[in-house]
Amino acid sequence: MSEQEKRDNAATPKESVSSDKKAKTPKKKDQKPNRVLRWLKDLKGELKKVTWPSFKDTMKNVGIVIVCVIFVGVFIWVFDFLARAVVEALLNLFG
């Protein structure tokens, strides 16, 4: 094998590597929209798997939340009333 052939063979892989690097650079730019599209497709697939509650279940849960909010509100109102009465009694006693 002549030295010219060795140089040609040695130069060819380097050129292909550099051309591969150039070819890979635009693919990275193209991957961003592909990632978004893939994510949206996965999201759509996952949303199809979700078991959505019925209207009856939703109304039942809403009722439970309203009852709990009212209960906590009454508890805070009673505590506030008692705390105010205690503070007023202490102020009248020492004031």
XYZ file of C-alpha atoms in Angstrom:
95
model
C 0.000 0.000 0.000
C 1.426 3.327 -0.979
C 1.735 6.210 1.382
C -0.787 8.191 -0.623
C -3.418 5.464 -0.083
C -2.647 5.403 3.652
C -3.147 9.157 3.827
C -6.396 8.899 1.898
C -7.694 6.114 4.171
C -6.658 7.990 7.307
C -8.276 11.222 6.092
C -11.603 9.650 5.121
C -12.803 8.698 8.627
C -11.876 12.125 9.978
C -13.891 13.811 7.266
C -16.863 11.552 7.891
C -16.682 12.262 11.608
C -16.666 16.000 11.022
C -19.525 15.685 8.534
C -21.428 13.549 11.078
C -20.953 16.255 13.692
C -22.341 18.818 11.283
C -25.270 16.551 10.534
C -25.978 15.967 14.246
C -26.114 19.662 15.114
C -29.355 20.384 13.226
C -30.911 17.215 14.660
C -30.514 18.651 18.166
C -32.532 21.660 17.082
C -35.142 19.356 15.572
C -35.361 17.279 18.752
C -36.899 20.103 20.802
C -40.179 20.210 18.860
C -40.181 16.423 18.698
C -39.866 16.262 22.491
C -42.789 18.617 22.883
C -44.900 16.688 20.407
C -43.997 13.401 22.060
C -44.837 14.859 25.478
C -48.228 16.067 24.204
C -48.975 12.644 22.728
C -48.012 10.972 26.013
C -50.174 13.464 27.899
C -53.159 12.684 25.689
C -52.620 8.962 26.218
C -52.407 9.366 29.996
C -55.551 11.500 30.106
C -57.433 8.736 28.308
C -56.424 6.350 31.114
C -57.820 8.616 33.855
C -61.007 7.487 35.560
C -63.015 10.670 35.893
C -65.535 10.882 38.766
C -69.217 10.869 37.975
C -71.420 13.901 38.580
C -72.912 12.181 41.627
C -69.461 11.558 43.150
C -68.407 15.135 42.433
C -71.509 16.567 44.122
C -70.976 14.258 47.111
C -67.402 15.504 47.503
C -68.486 19.136 47.107
C -71.067 18.619 49.857
C -68.447 17.142 52.175
C -66.149 20.109 51.568
C -68.948 22.615 52.266
C -69.891 20.831 55.505
C -66.248 20.792 56.645
C -65.817 24.499 55.857
C -68.961 25.345 57.835
C -67.812 23.176 60.762
C -64.384 24.829 60.886
C -65.974 28.275 60.565
C -68.306 27.607 63.505
C -65.381 26.245 65.556
C -63.335 29.390 64.914
C -66.345 31.621 65.684
C -66.937 29.847 69.039
C -63.241 30.006 69.940
C -63.135 33.717 69.038
C -66.253 34.401 71.125
C -64.803 32.579 74.153
C -61.373 34.226 73.779
C -62.978 37.680 73.549
C -65.093 36.974 76.648
C -62.011 35.862 78.604
C -59.989 38.921 77.546
C -62.864 41.280 78.442
C -63.274 39.595 81.825
C -59.554 39.954 82.544
C -59.561 43.604 81.496
C -62.585 44.339 83.701
C -60.982 42.492 86.612
C -57.591 44.240 86.394
C -58.589 47.402 84.541
